Amino acid sequence: MATFIRRIAISYILVTLFFSSDIGFFGRVASFGINYGQVANNLPPPDKVLELFSNLKVTKTRIYDTNPQILTAFAKSNVEVIVTVENNMLSQLNDPQQALQWVSGHIKPYLPDTKITGIQVGNELYTNGDKTLIQYLVPAVVNIHNALVQLGLDSNIHVSTPSSLEVLQESYPPSAGSFKSEISGIMSQFLNFLATTKAPFWINAYPYFAYKDDPNRIPLDYVLFNPNEGMVDPYTNLHYDNMLYAQVDAVSFAIAKLGFSGIEVRVSETGWPSQGDPNEIGASVQNAQTYNRNLLRRQMANEGTPFSPRMRLEAYIFALFNEDMKSGATSERNYGLFQPDETMAYNVGLAAFADSSTSSTSISLTSSATKIKQAASNGFQSLFFFWMFVCLLTSALCGFV
């Protein structure tokens, strides 16, 4: 079992290293995003939000619908937008004609002025064991993608869906990661779609929830990215110094166990509440500030996870604003980096990051000259690394590593 898992790990790392890291043909400028939720009655208008993004040099966002005011306001800006098909629309998208109409009405009118780079088909379709929504997933993503192809819009827009960690049967240690048996068939079809279209697998991952549910066993420093001893996966010997990376790698192992490799796992949501109810242990301004500040620092450092060290983990912070109309616990209304009046809920150092001129993240993009130099350097290295990759991968798959 341990040998099999190590072989999966080696193979997966080699594939993702070549196809997704800077040494391969497909290196990309690193970036991070912020989720722009709108469940509130006191948020600034979209043009003011765009101004806030511009001041912070944030160039990626995700919205939970196809709000025409936002898509119009963000036209001719440098902000890339991921839009969402709302869950209540999924059953209709089983019909290819309905999917074509949806893309024609909700996506096409805003292109190319608005940089729509992704369509999320639903959000957390499998929760609390309810399979009524996830059964529509594969037909919906296929039909949306085919509609994009038919309209000639597919080259720059990926189609996927964000899942919660509830899709996993096991997540600890990360190498034990596996999908729940009742949805493994759907996941296999979905992963085949992602592999065919080269789209990422998105996960909503919140270490906060794990800590809140078991604060006596889970070290706070481990979930906050603070210095700590971490944990070692006994089957892979990979060391984890934070829970988010462990959660992401559990998803990667689950994907590998269904026979797929090279599918990038990205974090569609992660964050920490700055306020909560008395029973919501850990929800505080200090912890929220620490979590998001440390996450941003790691994003600036272009870190990958232990399972995919050469593939920079792309993450979207939840959320831009506190949203006063969200239902549920107090924490649900207090994930924002900013208050609705655009003042900071707490300082994670975004202003300092924005002032930095040395990073290649989305808040300080590399210049064209730098990209040209990097491309030239990578061009001379690519052939060598390709053959090295082939030899190592062949050895790994044959069991010689």
mmCIF file of N, CA, C and O in Angstrom, residues 41-99:
data_model
loop_
_atom_site.group_PDB
_atom_site.id
_atom_site.type_symbol
_atom_site.label_atom_id
_atom_site.label_comp_id
_atom_site.label_asym_id
_atom_site.label_seq_id
_atom_site.Cartn_x
_atom_site.Cartn_y
_atom_site.Cartn_z
ATOM 1 N N ASN A 41 -26.984 44.418 1.748
ATOM 2 C CA ASN A 41 -27.785 45.536 1.235
ATOM 3 C C ASN A 41 -27.079 46.872 1.388
ATOM 4 O O ASN A 41 -27.691 47.938 1.240
ATOM 5 N N ASN A 42 -25.776 46.825 1.693
ATOM 6 C CA ASN A 42 -25.058 48.072 1.963
ATOM 7 C C ASN A 42 -23.685 48.115 1.291
ATOM 8 O O ASN A 42 -22.795 48.850 1.732
ATOM 9 N N LEU A 43 -23.495 47.343 0.223
ATOM 10 C CA LEU A 43 -22.201 47.294 -0.441
ATOM 11 C C LEU A 43 -22.027 48.477 -1.396
ATOM 12 O O LEU A 43 -22.995 49.009 -1.926
ATOM 13 N N PRO A 44 -20.792 48.871 -1.633
ATOM 14 C CA PRO A 44 -20.545 49.945 -2.602
ATOM 15 C C PRO A 44 -20.886 49.471 -4.014
ATOM 16 O O PRO A 44 -20.887 48.264 -4.291
ATOM 17 N N PRO A 45 -21.160 50.394 -4.935
ATOM 18 C CA PRO A 45 -21.463 49.998 -6.306
ATOM 19 C C PRO A 45 -20.246 49.364 -6.971
ATOM 20 O O PRO A 45 -19.100 49.591 -6.550
ATOM 21 N N PRO A 46 -20.463 48.564 -8.021
ATOM 22 C CA PRO A 46 -19.352 47.848 -8.661
ATOM 23 C C PRO A 46 -18.209 48.735 -9.131
ATOM 24 O O PRO A 46 -17.044 48.320 -9.070
ATOM 25 N N ASP A 47 -18.496 49.966 -9.583
ATOM 26 C CA ASP A 47 -17.406 50.824 -10.030
ATOM 27 C C ASP A 47 -16.486 51.210 -8.877
ATOM 28 O O ASP A 47 -15.268 51.349 -9.056
ATOM 29 N N LYS A 48 -17.056 51.340 -7.678
ATOM 30 C CA LYS A 48 -16.227 51.616 -6.501
ATOM 31 C C LYS A 48 -15.414 50.392 -6.094
ATOM 32 O O LYS A 48 -14.276 50.500 -5.619
ATOM 33 N N VAL A 49 -15.997 49.212 -6.274
ATOM 34 C CA VAL A 49 -15.269 47.977 -5.982
ATOM 35 C C VAL A 49 -14.095 47.826 -6.938
ATOM 36 O O VAL A 49 -12.991 47.444 -6.535
ATOM 37 N N LEU A 50 -14.325 48.126 -8.205
ATOM 38 C CA LEU A 50 -13.238 48.068 -9.177
ATOM 39 C C LEU A 50 -12.122 49.036 -8.798
ATOM 40 O O LEU A 50 -10.943 48.705 -8.913
ATOM 41 N N GLU A 51 -12.490 50.203 -8.310
ATOM 42 C CA GLU A 51 -11.489 51.171 -7.859
ATOM 43 C C GLU A 51 -10.688 50.620 -6.685
ATOM 44 O O GLU A 51 -9.465 50.792 -6.612
ATOM 45 N N LEU A 52 -11.378 49.924 -5.774
ATOM 46 C CA LEU A 52 -10.690 49.305 -4.640
ATOM 47 C C LEU A 52 -9.707 48.245 -5.135
ATOM 48 O O LEU A 52 -8.553 48.194 -4.687
ATOM 49 N N PHE A 53 -10.151 47.391 -6.064
ATOM 50 C CA PHE A 53 -9.261 46.385 -6.641
ATOM 51 C C PHE A 53 -8.054 47.043 -7.297
ATOM 52 O O PHE A 53 -6.922 46.578 -7.145
ATOM 53 N N SER A 54 -8.300 48.104 -8.028
ATOM 54 C CA SER A 54 -7.214 48.785 -8.734
ATOM 55 C C SER A 54 -6.197 49.359 -7.762
ATOM 56 O O SER A 54 -4.983 49.258 -7.979
ATOM 57 N N ASN A 55 -6.677 49.948 -6.689
ATOM 58 C CA ASN A 55 -5.769 50.510 -5.683
ATOM 59 C C ASN A 55 -4.910 49.430 -5.039
ATOM 60 O O ASN A 55 -3.752 49.676 -4.698
ATOM 61 N N LEU A 56 -5.491 48.257 -4.872
ATOM 62 C CA LEU A 56 -4.775 47.150 -4.242
ATOM 63 C C LEU A 56 -4.004 46.303 -5.254
ATOM 64 O O LEU A 56 -3.294 45.388 -4.871
ATOM 65 N N LYS A 57 -4.188 46.610 -6.552
ATOM 66 C CA LYS A 57 -3.565 45.844 -7.631
ATOM 67 C C LYS A 57 -3.966 44.364 -7.586
ATOM 68 O O LYS A 57 -3.185 43.479 -7.927
ATOM 69 N N VAL A 58 -5.189 44.112 -7.184
ATOM 70 C CA VAL A 58 -5.749 42.761 -7.245
ATOM 71 C C VAL A 58 -6.369 42.568 -8.619
ATOM 72 O O VAL A 58 -7.176 43.386 -9.064
ATOM 73 N N THR A 59 -5.989 41.501 -9.302
ATOM 74 C CA THR A 59 -6.420 41.330 -10.688
ATOM 75 C C THR A 59 -7.225 40.062 -10.935
ATOM 76 O O THR A 59 -7.432 39.681 -12.084
ATOM 77 N N LYS A 60 -7.697 39.433 -9.874
ATOM 78 C CA LYS A 60 -8.543 38.241 -10.039
ATOM 79 C C LYS A 60 -9.673 38.282 -9.016
ATOM 80 O O LYS A 60 -9.437 38.546 -7.841
ATOM 81 N N THR A 61 -10.888 38.007 -9.477
ATOM 82 C CA THR A 61 -12.011 37.925 -8.554
ATOM 83 C C THR A 61 -12.980 36.854 -9.034
ATOM 84 O O THR A 61 -12.948 36.439 -10.195
ATOM 85 N N ARG A 62 -13.825 36.439 -8.125
ATOM 86 C CA ARG A 62 -14.856 35.440 -8.420
ATOM 87 C C ARG A 62 -16.165 35.965 -7.866
ATOM 88 O O ARG A 62 -16.231 36.437 -6.725
ATOM 89 N N ILE A 63 -17.207 35.916 -8.700
ATOM 90 C CA ILE A 63 -18.533 36.322 -8.243
ATOM 91 C C ILE A 63 -19.464 35.123 -8.299
ATOM 92 O O ILE A 63 -19.173 34.121 -8.961
ATOM 93 N N TYR A 64 -20.589 35.219 -7.602
ATOM 94 C CA TYR A 64 -21.454 34.058 -7.405
ATOM 95 C C TYR A 64 -22.688 34.074 -8.310
ATOM 96 O O TYR A 64 -23.679 33.405 -8.034
ATOM 97 N N ASP A 65 -22.590 34.831 -9.392
ATOM 98 C CA ASP A 65 -23.662 34.912 -10.381
ATOM 99 C C ASP A 65 -23.051 35.501 -11.638
ATOM 100 O O ASP A 65 -21.823 35.443 -11.837
ATOM 101 N N THR A 66 -23.882 36.084 -12.487
ATOM 102 C CA THR A 66 -23.384 36.817 -13.660
ATOM 103 C C THR A 66 -23.954 38.231 -13.619
ATOM 104 O O THR A 66 -24.504 38.720 -14.600
ATOM 105 N N ASN A 67 -23.831 38.862 -12.468
ATOM 106 C CA ASN A 67 -24.381 40.196 -12.239
ATOM 107 C C ASN A 67 -23.991 41.142 -13.367
ATOM 108 O O ASN A 67 -22.809 41.460 -13.563
ATOM 109 N N PRO A 68 -24.983 41.635 -14.144
ATOM 110 C CA PRO A 68 -24.657 42.487 -15.293
ATOM 111 C C PRO A 68 -24.013 43.810 -14.900
ATOM 112 O O PRO A 68 -23.195 44.343 -15.658
ATOM 113 N N GLN A 69 -24.362 44.351 -13.718
ATOM 114 C CA GLN A 69 -23.741 45.606 -13.289
ATOM 115 C C GLN A 69 -22.240 45.418 -13.046
ATOM 116 O O GLN A 69 -21.425 46.268 -13.418
ATOM 117 N N ILE A 70 -21.888 44.287 -12.435
ATOM 118 C CA ILE A 70 -20.468 44.017 -12.178
ATOM 119 C C ILE A 70 -19.729 43.764 -13.487
ATOM 120 O O ILE A 70 -18.652 44.334 -13.732
ATOM 121 N N LEU A 71 -20.282 42.905 -14.328
ATOM 122 C CA LEU A 71 -19.600 42.573 -15.576
ATOM 123 C C LEU A 71 -19.449 43.797 -16.482
ATOM 124 O O LEU A 71 -18.451 43.925 -17.193
ATOM 125 N N THR A 72 -20.410 44.697 -16.439
ATOM 126 C CA THR A 72 -20.313 45.928 -17.221
ATOM 127 C C THR A 72 -19.278 46.879 -16.619
ATOM 128 O O THR A 72 -18.454 47.461 -17.336
ATOM 129 N N ALA A 73 -19.304 47.028 -15.303
ATOM 130 C CA ALA A 73 -18.369 47.947 -14.634
ATOM 131 C C ALA A 73 -16.919 47.495 -14.795
ATOM 132 O O ALA A 73 -16.007 48.334 -14.867
ATOM 133 N N PHE A 74 -16.696 46.170 -14.854
ATOM 134 C CA PHE A 74 -15.335 45.657 -14.933
ATOM 135 C C PHE A 74 -14.809 45.595 -16.365
ATOM 136 O O PHE A 74 -13.684 45.131 -16.597
ATOM 137 N N ALA A 75 -15.592 46.050 -17.328
ATOM 138 C CA ALA A 75 -15.146 46.064 -18.717
ATOM 139 C C ALA A 75 -13.933 46.975 -18.882
ATOM 140 O O ALA A 75 -13.817 48.010 -18.225
ATOM 141 N N LYS A 76 -13.024 46.538 -19.750
ATOM 142 C CA LYS A 76 -11.802 47.291 -20.077
ATOM 143 C C LYS A 76 -10.911 47.514 -18.853
ATOM 144 O O LYS A 76 -10.097 48.449 -18.824
ATOM 145 N N SER A 77 -11.080 46.687 -17.842
ATOM 146 C CA SER A 77 -10.175 46.713 -16.691
ATOM 147 C C SER A 77 -9.215 45.538 -16.829
ATOM 148 O O SER A 77 -9.340 44.709 -17.727
ATOM 149 N N ASN A 78 -8.254 45.454 -15.904
ATOM 150 C CA ASN A 78 -7.331 44.315 -15.937
ATOM 151 C C ASN A 78 -7.737 43.225 -14.950
ATOM 152 O O ASN A 78 -6.939 42.334 -14.643
ATOM 153 N N VAL A 79 -8.968 43.272 -14.468
ATOM 154 C CA VAL A 79 -9.434 42.287 -13.496
ATOM 155 C C VAL A 79 -10.071 41.102 -14.221
ATOM 156 O O VAL A 79 -11.013 41.269 -15.002
ATOM 157 N N GLU A 80 -9.554 39.909 -13.958
ATOM 158 C CA GLU A 80 -10.112 38.684 -14.499
ATOM 159 C C GLU A 80 -11.249 38.218 -13.591
ATOM 160 O O GLU A 80 -11.102 38.206 -12.365
ATOM 161 N N VAL A 81 -12.361 37.829 -14.193
ATOM 162 C CA VAL A 81 -13.561 37.490 -13.428
ATOM 163 C C VAL A 81 -13.966 36.040 -13.702
ATOM 164 O O VAL A 81 -14.077 35.631 -14.861
ATOM 165 N N ILE A 82 -14.179 35.298 -12.642
ATOM 166 C CA ILE A 82 -14.816 33.977 -12.732
ATOM 167 C C ILE A 82 -16.269 34.157 -12.324
ATOM 168 O O ILE A 82 -16.560 34.720 -11.263
ATOM 169 N N VAL A 83 -17.182 33.709 -13.169
ATOM 170 C CA VAL A 83 -18.610 33.850 -12.900
ATOM 171 C C VAL A 83 -19.186 32.503 -12.499
ATOM 172 O O VAL A 83 -18.536 31.458 -12.628
ATOM 173 N N THR A 84 -20.432 32.518 -12.020
ATOM 174 C CA THR A 84 -21.055 31.306 -11.491
ATOM 175 C C THR A 84 -22.453 31.115 -12.065
ATOM 176 O O THR A 84 -23.228 32.064 -12.159
ATOM 177 N N VAL A 85 -22.741 29.874 -12.446
ATOM 178 C CA VAL A 85 -24.111 29.474 -12.749
ATOM 179 C C VAL A 85 -24.765 29.109 -11.420
ATOM 180 O O VAL A 85 -24.283 28.228 -10.713
ATOM 181 N N GLU A 86 -25.835 29.778 -11.067
ATOM 182 C CA GLU A 86 -26.470 29.504 -9.777
ATOM 183 C C GLU A 86 -27.049 28.093 -9.729
ATOM 184 O O GLU A 86 -27.466 27.533 -10.753
ATOM 185 N N ASN A 87 -27.045 27.519 -8.524
ATOM 186 C CA ASN A 87 -27.452 26.122 -8.358
ATOM 187 C C ASN A 87 -28.841 25.832 -8.909
ATOM 188 O O ASN A 87 -29.091 24.750 -9.451
ATOM 189 N N ASN A 88 -29.748 26.792 -8.775
ATOM 190 C CA ASN A 88 -31.121 26.531 -9.217
ATOM 191 C C ASN A 88 -31.265 26.475 -10.735
ATOM 192 O O ASN A 88 -32.336 26.172 -11.248
ATOM 193 N N MET A 89 -30.173 26.762 -11.462
ATOM 194 C CA MET A 89 -30.208 26.717 -12.916
ATOM 195 C C MET A 89 -29.747 25.375 -13.478
ATOM 196 O O MET A 89 -29.947 25.096 -14.667
ATOM 197 N N LEU A 90 -29.142 24.544 -12.633
ATOM 198 C CA LEU A 90 -28.443 23.373 -13.148
ATOM 199 C C LEU A 90 -29.341 22.398 -13.904
ATOM 200 O O LEU A 90 -28.950 21.880 -14.954
ATOM 201 N N SER A 91 -30.521 22.139 -13.389
ATOM 202 C CA SER A 91 -31.384 21.157 -14.035
ATOM 203 C C SER A 91 -31.746 21.587 -15.455
ATOM 204 O O SER A 91 -31.906 20.750 -16.348
ATOM 205 N N GLN A 92 -31.857 22.899 -15.679
ATOM 206 C CA GLN A 92 -32.192 23.392 -17.014
ATOM 207 C C GLN A 92 -31.058 23.182 -18.004
ATOM 208 O O GLN A 92 -31.287 23.033 -19.209
ATOM 209 N N LEU A 93 -29.825 23.154 -17.489
ATOM 210 C CA LEU A 93 -28.670 23.044 -18.369
ATOM 211 C C LEU A 93 -28.437 21.616 -18.849
ATOM 212 O O LEU A 93 -27.484 21.356 -19.598
ATOM 213 N N ASN A 94 -29.277 20.678 -18.434
ATOM 214 C CA ASN A 94 -29.255 19.338 -19.031
ATOM 215 C C ASN A 94 -29.607 19.400 -20.509
ATOM 216 O O ASN A 94 -29.269 18.499 -21.271
ATOM 217 N N ASP A 95 -30.289 20.452 -20.900
ATOM 218 C CA ASP A 95 -30.695 20.672 -22.280
ATOM 219 C C ASP A 95 -29.611 21.507 -22.983
ATOM 220 O O ASP A 95 -29.370 22.657 -22.596
ATOM 221 N N PRO A 96 -28.944 20.971 -23.998
ATOM 222 C CA PRO A 96 -27.891 21.725 -24.692
ATOM 223 C C PRO A 96 -28.366 23.069 -25.232
ATOM 224 O O PRO A 96 -27.602 24.046 -25.222
ATOM 225 N N GLN A 97 -29.597 23.140 -25.668
ATOM 226 C CA GLN A 97 -30.118 24.395 -26.198
ATOM 227 C C GLN A 97 -30.249 25.447 -25.096
ATOM 228 O O GLN A 97 -29.966 26.625 -25.309
ATOM 229 N N GLN A 98 -30.673 25.001 -23.913
ATOM 230 C CA GLN A 98 -30.755 25.927 -22.774
ATOM 231 C C GLN A 98 -29.366 26.427 -22.381
ATOM 232 O O GLN A 98 -29.189 27.598 -22.036
ATOM 233 N N ALA A 99 -28.382 25.539 -22.430
ATOM 234 C CA ALA A 99 -27.009 25.939 -22.112
ATOM 235 C C ALA A 99 -26.502 26.964 -23.121
ATOM 236 O O ALA A 99 -25.843 27.947 -22.753
#
